[in-house]
Short mmCIF file of C-alpha atoms and ligand atoms in Angstrom, two decimals:
data_model
loop_
_atom_site.label_atom_id
_atom_site.label_comp_id
_atom_site.label_asym_id
_atom_site.label_seq_id
_atom_site.Cartn_x
_atom_site.Cartn_y
_atom_site.Cartn_z
CA MET A 16 12.97 -18.11 12.00
CA ASP A 17 12.75 -14.84 13.37
CA SER A 18 9.83 -14.67 15.73
CA SER A 19 8.66 -10.73 14.97
CA PHE A 20 7.58 -12.26 11.58
CA SER A 21 5.14 -14.22 13.20
CA LYS A 22 1.67 -14.04 12.45
CA ARG A 23 0.87 -12.28 15.53
CA ALA A 24 -0.43 -8.96 15.64
CA ASP A 25 2.11 -6.12 17.87
CA ALA A 26 0.90 -3.67 19.71
CA SER A 27 0.01 -1.62 16.87
CA GLY A 28 -2.03 -3.87 15.79
CA LEU A 29 -0.37 -4.67 12.95
CA ILE A 30 2.02 -7.32 11.93
CA ARG A 31 5.38 -7.33 10.92
CA ARG A 32 6.79 -8.59 7.23
CA GLY A 33 9.73 -6.98 7.26
CA GLU A 34 11.81 -4.37 9.73
CA GLY A 35 14.36 -2.58 6.86
CA PRO A 36 12.51 -1.95 4.89
CA LEU A 37 9.39 -1.64 6.82
CA ASN A 38 6.61 -3.76 5.85
CA LEU A 39 3.33 -4.68 7.65
CA GLU A 40 0.10 -6.50 7.18
CA MET A 41 -3.05 -6.01 8.97
CA PRO A 42 -4.62 -8.93 10.35
CA PHE A 43 -7.32 -9.46 7.96
CA SER A 44 -9.79 -11.23 10.73
CA ALA A 45 -10.09 -7.79 12.52
CA LEU A 46 -11.81 -5.97 9.56
CA ASP A 47 -14.37 -4.39 10.93
CA SER A 48 -15.24 -1.09 9.71
CA PHE A 49 -15.44 0.30 5.78
CA VAL A 50 -12.38 2.76 6.55
CA THR A 51 -9.50 1.02 7.35
CA PRO A 52 -8.51 2.70 10.48
CA ASN A 53 -4.75 5.02 9.37
CA GLU A 54 -2.62 2.92 12.10
CA GLN A 55 -4.21 -0.17 10.60
CA PHE A 56 -3.61 0.50 7.23
CA TYR A 57 -0.49 -1.70 6.07
CA VAL A 58 2.60 -0.42 4.77
CA ARG A 59 4.36 -1.67 2.00
CA CYS A 60 8.41 0.15 1.29
CA HIS A 61 11.15 -1.59 -0.55
CA PHE A 62 13.43 1.52 0.76
CA PRO A 63 13.90 3.32 4.04
CA ILE A 64 11.46 5.67 4.89
CA PRO A 65 12.80 9.50 3.67
CA ALA A 66 13.12 11.86 5.85
CA ILE A 67 11.70 15.14 4.92
CA ASP A 68 11.35 18.56 6.05
CA PRO A 69 8.24 19.81 4.90
CA ASP A 70 9.66 23.79 4.25
CA SER A 71 11.85 22.99 2.07
CA TRP A 72 10.08 19.93 0.73
CA ARG A 73 9.25 20.55 -3.48
CA LEU A 74 7.57 19.11 -6.14
CA THR A 75 9.24 19.09 -9.80
CA VAL A 76 7.37 18.44 -12.61
CA GLU A 77 9.66 17.96 -15.55
CA GLY A 78 9.99 16.63 -18.97
CA ALA A 79 8.13 17.46 -21.97
CA VAL A 80 6.01 20.42 -20.45
CA ALA A 81 5.95 23.60 -21.08
CA ASN A 82 6.29 25.04 -18.05
CA ARG A 83 8.66 23.26 -15.55
CA LEU A 84 7.00 23.71 -12.22
CA SER A 85 8.48 23.42 -8.28
CA LEU A 86 5.78 23.69 -5.85
CA GLY A 87 6.06 23.89 -2.58
CA LEU A 88 3.48 22.55 -0.16
CA LYS A 89 1.73 25.97 0.18
CA GLU A 90 1.51 26.38 -3.90
CA LEU A 91 -0.04 23.14 -3.83
CA ARG A 92 -2.20 23.22 -0.84
CA ALA A 93 -3.53 26.74 -2.79
CA LEU A 94 -5.11 24.38 -6.07
CA PRO A 95 -8.84 23.19 -5.56
CA ASP A 96 -9.01 19.89 -3.00
CA GLN A 97 -10.51 16.52 -3.17
CA THR A 98 -11.48 13.74 -0.99
CA MET A 99 -12.28 10.49 -2.58
CA MET A 100 -12.02 6.82 -1.20
CA ALA A 101 -10.18 4.55 -2.33
CA THR A 102 -9.21 0.72 -1.52
CA MET A 103 -5.73 0.41 -2.22
CA GLU A 104 -4.13 -3.40 -2.57
CA CYS A 105 -0.59 -4.69 -2.65
CA ALA A 106 -0.05 -6.50 -5.97
CA GLY A 107 1.78 -9.29 -3.71
CA ASN A 108 -1.36 -9.58 -1.41
CA GLY A 109 -2.03 -13.24 -0.60
CA ARG A 110 1.46 -14.77 -1.97
CA SER A 111 1.64 -16.68 0.90
CA PHE A 112 -1.07 -18.95 -0.31
CA LEU A 113 0.81 -19.80 -3.47
CA GLU A 114 2.15 -22.82 -3.86
CA PRO A 115 5.16 -23.79 -4.16
CA LYS A 116 6.16 -21.48 -1.97
CA VAL A 117 7.64 -17.75 -3.64
CA LYS A 118 10.05 -15.42 -2.86
CA GLY A 119 8.81 -11.69 -1.71
CA VAL A 120 7.10 -10.58 1.36
CA ALA A 121 4.84 -13.00 2.36
CA TRP A 122 1.52 -11.06 3.03
CA ASP A 123 -1.42 -13.30 3.82
CA LEU A 124 -4.70 -11.08 3.36
CA GLY A 125 -3.77 -7.91 4.95
CA ALA A 126 -2.19 -6.26 2.58
CA VAL A 127 -4.84 -3.57 1.43
CA GLY A 128 -7.07 -0.94 2.86
CA ASN A 129 -9.89 1.79 2.44
CA ALA A 130 -9.17 5.47 2.73
CA SER A 131 -10.82 8.49 2.36
CA TRP A 132 -7.63 10.64 0.72
CA THR A 133 -7.96 14.34 0.26
CA GLY A 134 -5.34 16.31 -1.96
CA VAL A 135 -5.19 18.01 -5.60
CA LEU A 136 -5.77 16.43 -9.02
CA LEU A 137 -2.71 15.24 -10.96
CA SER A 138 -4.59 16.70 -13.96
CA ASP A 139 -5.01 20.13 -12.45
CA VAL A 140 -0.90 20.17 -11.88
CA LEU A 141 -0.32 18.89 -15.58
CA GLU A 142 -2.63 21.58 -16.68
CA ARG A 143 -0.59 24.09 -15.51
CA ALA A 144 3.01 22.59 -16.48
CA GLY A 145 1.59 22.24 -20.37
CA VAL A 146 1.49 19.08 -21.64
CA PRO A 147 2.29 19.16 -25.15
CA ALA A 148 -0.27 16.63 -27.51
CA GLY A 149 2.63 13.77 -27.96
CA ALA A 150 3.00 13.15 -24.25
CA THR A 151 2.14 9.56 -23.33
CA GLU A 152 3.46 8.97 -19.84
CA VAL A 153 3.73 10.77 -16.51
CA VAL A 154 6.90 9.13 -14.52
CA LEU A 155 6.16 9.62 -10.83
CA GLU A 156 9.15 9.55 -8.65
CA GLY A 157 9.74 9.40 -4.73
CA ALA A 158 12.63 10.54 -2.06
CA ASP A 159 12.92 7.06 -1.01
CA LYS A 160 15.99 5.52 -2.67
CA GLY A 161 18.61 2.34 -2.42
CA GLU A 162 20.47 -0.11 -3.82
CA ILE A 163 18.59 -3.36 -5.48
CA LYS A 164 20.48 -6.61 -4.24
CA GLU A 165 18.90 -9.12 -6.48
CA ALA A 166 19.74 -9.88 -10.33
CA PRO A 167 19.02 -8.21 -12.67
CA ARG A 168 20.08 -5.03 -10.93
CA PRO A 169 20.64 -1.78 -12.21
CA PRO A 170 24.04 0.24 -11.29
CA GLY A 171 23.64 2.36 -7.80
CA GLU A 172 20.99 3.67 -5.88
CA ILE A 173 17.67 4.10 -7.55
CA HIS A 174 14.60 5.86 -6.50
CA TYR A 175 11.03 4.56 -6.42
CA ALA A 176 9.35 5.54 -9.66
CA ARG A 177 6.28 4.31 -11.70
CA SER A 178 4.57 5.54 -14.56
CA LEU A 179 1.41 6.13 -15.64
CA PRO A 180 -0.40 6.17 -18.97
CA ILE A 181 -1.18 10.09 -19.25
CA GLU A 182 -5.19 8.73 -20.09
CA LYS A 183 -4.93 7.98 -16.33
CA ALA A 184 -2.69 10.82 -15.01
CA ARG A 185 -5.68 13.03 -16.54
CA ASN A 186 -8.56 11.40 -15.42
CA ASP A 187 -8.63 10.44 -11.46
CA VAL A 188 -5.21 10.56 -10.09
CA LEU A 189 -4.69 12.33 -6.58
CA LEU A 190 -1.99 13.82 -5.43
CA ALA A 191 -2.72 13.25 -1.51
CA PHE A 192 -1.67 14.90 1.54
CA ALA A 193 -4.32 13.56 3.81
CA MET A 194 -5.65 10.08 4.76
CA ASN A 195 -9.17 9.49 6.50
CA GLY A 196 -8.52 13.70 7.48
CA GLU A 197 -4.74 13.13 9.23
CA PRO A 198 -1.73 14.34 7.31
CA LEU A 199 0.01 11.73 5.82
CA SER A 200 2.11 9.71 8.46
CA PRO A 201 6.09 9.32 7.27
CA SER A 202 5.16 5.54 6.20
CA HIS A 203 2.66 6.46 4.37
CA GLY A 204 4.32 9.26 2.27
CA PHE A 205 4.26 12.10 4.19
CA PRO A 206 4.09 15.13 2.68
CA LEU A 207 2.42 13.86 -0.71
CA ARG A 208 1.74 10.80 -2.38
CA ALA A 209 -0.20 9.71 -5.40
CA VAL A 210 -3.22 7.45 -4.96
CA VAL A 211 -4.44 5.83 -8.31
CA PRO A 212 -8.47 4.32 -8.11
CA GLY A 213 -8.63 1.26 -9.59
CA TRP A 214 -4.79 0.09 -9.19
CA PHE A 215 -2.67 -2.41 -7.63
CA GLY A 216 -0.90 -0.20 -4.25
CA MET A 217 2.54 -0.02 -6.03
CA ALA A 218 1.51 2.50 -8.62
CA ALA A 219 0.73 5.25 -5.68
CA VAL A 220 3.97 6.42 -5.13
CA LYS A 221 5.09 8.06 -1.59
CA TRP A 222 6.98 10.89 -0.79
CA LEU A 223 6.62 12.54 -3.94
CA THR A 224 9.49 15.16 -5.01
CA ARG A 225 9.22 14.68 -8.96
CA ILE A 226 7.01 14.13 -12.02
CA VAL A 227 8.35 13.50 -15.66
CA VAL A 228 5.62 13.80 -18.16
CA THR A 229 7.56 11.67 -21.22
CA GLU A 230 6.88 10.98 -24.88
CA ARG A 231 8.06 7.21 -24.91
CA ALA A 232 7.41 4.13 -22.41
CA PHE A 233 9.22 4.31 -19.24
CA ALA A 234 11.46 1.68 -18.58
CA GLY A 235 12.48 1.92 -14.87
CA TYR A 236 12.81 -1.16 -12.49
CA TYR A 237 9.79 -0.91 -11.08
CA GLN A 238 7.96 -0.69 -14.13
CA THR A 239 10.10 -3.47 -16.36
CA ILE A 240 11.83 -5.62 -13.87
CA ASP A 241 9.89 -6.05 -10.65
CA TYR A 242 5.48 -5.49 -10.76
CA THR A 243 5.21 -7.04 -13.97
CA TYR A 244 3.50 -9.75 -15.54
CA TRP A 245 2.84 -12.22 -18.24
CA GLU A 246 0.27 -11.24 -20.77
CA GLU A 247 -1.41 -13.26 -23.49
CA ASN A 248 -0.78 -11.40 -26.49
CA ALA A 249 -1.82 -12.82 -30.17
CA GLY A 250 0.00 -16.24 -28.93
CA SER A 251 3.15 -14.41 -27.86
CA PRO A 252 3.18 -13.69 -23.97
CA THR A 253 4.50 -10.32 -23.47
CA LEU A 254 5.69 -8.57 -20.02
CA VAL A 255 4.09 -5.99 -19.15
CA PRO A 256 3.67 -3.45 -16.02
CA LEU A 257 0.74 -4.34 -13.32
CA GLN A 258 -1.88 -1.77 -13.30
CA GLU A 259 -5.57 -2.52 -12.28
CA MET A 260 -6.71 -4.38 -9.16
CA ARG A 261 -8.22 -7.66 -10.11
CA VAL A 262 -11.54 -8.40 -8.90
CA LYS A 263 -11.52 -9.87 -4.99
CA ALA A 264 -13.13 -11.25 -2.13
CA GLN A 265 -11.73 -11.96 1.28
CA ILE A 266 -13.32 -13.79 4.17
CA ALA A 267 -12.35 -12.42 7.28
CA GLN A 268 -14.28 -14.56 9.89
CA PRO A 269 -13.72 -17.42 9.92
CA VAL A 270 -9.96 -17.92 9.52
CA VAL A 271 -8.39 -21.12 8.12
CA GLY A 272 -8.61 -24.02 10.93
CA GLU A 273 -11.01 -21.99 12.98
CA VAL A 274 -12.59 -24.33 15.31
CA ILE A 275 -16.88 -23.58 14.86
CA ALA A 276 -19.23 -25.05 17.54
CA ARG A 277 -22.49 -27.10 15.41
CA GLY A 278 -25.42 -26.28 15.36
CA THR A 279 -24.78 -22.25 16.04
CA ALA A 280 -25.34 -19.46 14.00
CA TYR A 281 -21.88 -17.81 12.63
CA ARG A 282 -21.60 -14.49 10.89
CA VAL A 283 -19.25 -15.15 7.93
CA HIS A 284 -17.91 -11.60 6.97
CA GLY A 285 -15.70 -10.20 4.66
CA ALA A 286 -14.47 -7.52 2.15
CA ALA A 287 -14.63 -7.68 -2.15
CA TRP A 288 -13.28 -5.05 -4.56
CA ALA A 289 -12.56 -4.80 -8.19
CA GLY A 290 -10.23 -2.28 -10.59
CA GLU A 291 -11.80 0.37 -12.39
CA ALA A 292 -14.51 -1.60 -13.97
CA GLY A 293 -16.01 -1.62 -10.61
CA LEU A 294 -17.56 -4.64 -8.26
CA GLU A 295 -20.60 -6.26 -9.59
CA LYS A 296 -21.39 -9.51 -7.67
CA ILE A 297 -20.21 -11.27 -4.16
CA GLU A 298 -20.81 -14.86 -3.55
CA LEU A 299 -20.38 -17.07 -1.23
CA SER A 300 -20.01 -20.92 -1.28
CA ILE A 301 -19.82 -23.02 2.19
CA ASP A 302 -19.65 -26.53 -0.06
CA GLY A 303 -15.98 -25.73 -1.19
CA GLY A 304 -17.44 -24.41 -4.65
CA LYS A 305 -20.43 -26.55 -5.69
CA LYS A 306 -23.38 -24.05 -4.37
CA TRP A 307 -23.14 -20.35 -4.69
CA GLN A 308 -25.07 -17.90 -2.37
CA SER A 309 -25.22 -14.51 -1.83
CA PRO A 310 -24.25 -12.40 0.96
CA ARG A 311 -25.73 -9.83 1.99
CA LEU A 312 -23.80 -6.36 1.19
CA LEU A 313 -23.26 -3.72 3.71
CA GLY A 314 -23.81 0.06 3.30
CA SER A 315 -23.86 1.49 -0.32
CA ALA A 316 -21.63 1.10 -3.45
CA VAL A 317 -18.88 3.86 -3.36
CA ARG A 318 -16.96 3.99 -6.20
CA ASN A 319 -13.56 2.77 -5.93
CA ALA A 320 -14.20 1.37 -2.50
CA TRP A 321 -14.17 -2.04 -1.14
CA ARG A 322 -17.76 -3.06 -0.44
CA LEU A 323 -17.95 -4.99 3.47
CA TRP A 324 -20.41 -8.08 3.27
CA GLU A 325 -21.57 -10.67 6.03
CA PHE A 326 -23.56 -13.83 5.95
CA ASP A 327 -25.55 -15.66 8.43
CA TRP A 328 -24.81 -19.16 8.66
CA ASN A 329 -26.57 -21.88 10.09
CA VAL A 330 -23.40 -24.37 10.89
CA PRO A 331 -24.72 -28.22 10.22
CA ALA A 332 -25.41 -30.23 13.34
CA LEU A 333 -22.91 -32.75 13.15
CA PRO A 334 -19.27 -32.41 13.52
CA ASP A 335 -17.88 -31.81 9.99
CA ARG A 336 -15.37 -30.18 7.75
CA CYS A 337 -16.38 -26.95 5.34
CA THR A 338 -14.45 -25.09 3.28
CA LEU A 339 -15.78 -21.62 2.34
CA ILE A 340 -14.82 -19.61 -0.46
CA ALA A 341 -16.33 -16.12 -1.26
CA ARG A 342 -15.76 -15.03 -5.09
CA ALA A 343 -16.57 -11.22 -6.58
CA SER A 344 -17.20 -10.41 -9.82
CA ASP A 345 -16.73 -6.84 -11.51
CA ALA A 346 -19.46 -5.11 -13.81
CA GLU A 347 -17.45 -6.42 -16.67
CA GLY A 348 -18.51 -9.98 -16.40
CA ARG A 349 -15.03 -11.00 -15.02
CA THR A 350 -15.49 -13.63 -11.99
CA GLN A 351 -12.83 -14.91 -10.04
CA PRO A 352 -10.87 -18.29 -11.06
CA ALA A 353 -11.03 -21.53 -9.31
CA GLN A 354 -7.37 -21.55 -10.52
CA ARG A 355 -4.69 -19.37 -10.95
CA ALA A 356 -4.03 -17.52 -14.05
CA THR A 357 -0.31 -18.63 -15.41
CA GLY A 358 1.91 -15.48 -15.68
CA TYR A 359 0.87 -13.91 -12.75
CA GLY A 360 4.00 -14.99 -11.08
CA THR A 361 3.99 -13.87 -7.56
CA TYR A 362 1.37 -11.10 -8.38
CA MET A 363 -2.45 -10.77 -8.27
CA VAL A 364 -3.61 -13.74 -6.46
CA ASN A 365 -7.31 -13.95 -6.96
CA GLN A 366 -8.32 -17.30 -7.51
CA TRP A 367 -10.45 -18.82 -4.83
CA LEU A 368 -8.93 -19.00 -1.66
CA ARG A 369 -10.80 -21.74 0.60
CA VAL A 370 -11.23 -21.25 4.16
CA GLU A 371 -11.21 -24.96 5.67
CA VAL A 372 -13.24 -24.78 8.91
CA GLU A 373 -13.85 -27.70 11.27
CA ILE A 374 -17.44 -27.93 12.99
CA ARG A 375 -17.02 -29.32 16.13
N1 MTE B 13 8.05 6.02 -2.86
C1 MTE B 13 7.59 4.70 -2.85
N2 MTE B 13 6.21 4.82 -3.52
C2 MTE B 13 5.72 3.38 -2.81
C3 MTE B 13 6.35 2.19 -2.22
C4 MTE B 13 7.79 2.27 -1.86
O1 MTE B 13 8.33 1.50 -1.51
N3 MTE B 13 7.88 3.99 -2.40
N4 MTE B 13 5.05 0.87 -2.41
C5 MTE B 13 4.51 1.04 -3.04
C6 MTE B 13 3.63 -0.10 -3.23
S1 MTE B 13 4.55 -1.58 -3.56
C7 MTE B 13 2.42 0.05 -2.71
S2 MTE B 13 1.79 -1.71 -2.00
C8 MTE B 13 1.85 0.92 -2.02
C9 MTE B 13 1.66 1.07 -0.13
O2 MTE B 13 0.91 2.27 0.21
P1 MTE B 13 1.25 2.18 1.97
O3 MTE B 13 2.71 2.04 2.19
O4 MTE B 13 0.63 3.59 2.27
O5 MTE B 13 0.08 1.00 2.04
O6 MTE B 13 2.99 1.98 -1.71
C10 MTE B 13 3.90 2.25 -2.98
N5 MTE B 13 4.26 3.34 -3.24
MO1 MO B 14 2.96 -3.13 -3.24
#
């Protein structure tokens, strides 16, 4: 195996999961701040990063609109701006824990981050374009493109594109030009990307160049082939596009296989987040899921952002093995399941993740 795919972080602090296209993961055990520093924020690309000249870059808004728009960066920035926190998780985060092993980027826990995003509301742009009553979806397309190599594959090159239901597009979607107060970097979508609060990362289209308002469901590759799952629908599974993040808690420390000194005090800590419903509860078990305790929540609740938590563990006095599990519940009463839901394919890994440690 190529040594660059090791679990060790490189000088930038990120773990390389692929070179062409670039995929980088944060070592989740290094979690130590509510806001993920830009250099530590995971990177997920399907195609080479497009080189974009900010002076000639335009965003077009077309399709079922009253006024077709072509906006440069200056015009976009003239709209009222807004800054919001949002946690973004790749739908494939945690894939490396699936048994049997599956295809796809083998993310551990670090394809997730929390940032403050500044930009303009997609709803303000749509307002200017004039959206007819019959519009149902908004397609977001990036400047990046390439060929899909696995069947079923579309002919020729395609752009990365995803659609949003018109209600979500009009609600809280941001077209961001800054991340944690800095201009977006090329790997995170310079000069403009979508931020879709509560949804998995695949919706947050980077290097945005085209917005198409449509009156029927978009059937692009990343909408109907990739980034889909089977949903139970009156007894008959139907393939639907991934949307909202599933409620999830992750343990940053200890890590799987860690050796912990017996009779000591150990700080167990991590983060938890949810989809649009918001996070309600975080629980921790140190006995493999029999008893659950409440960790201390850090900071205050911030809409659409993860919550850091910690727990002071009095490590048993005798040598032993312990299995730690963190689980969370959202405000609609959904709790992380012990077992994986069927139909999720290689996505939405939110079943209990067991962290077995050795006490010595
Ligand atoms: N244009 C474009 N947008 C994209 C992607 C992409 O490959 N091309 N990847 C998506 C996926 S799957 C994720 S998880 C997020 C990752 O954003 P980040 O690289 O800034 O972390 O971007 C999304 N937006
Ligand atoms: Mo992703």
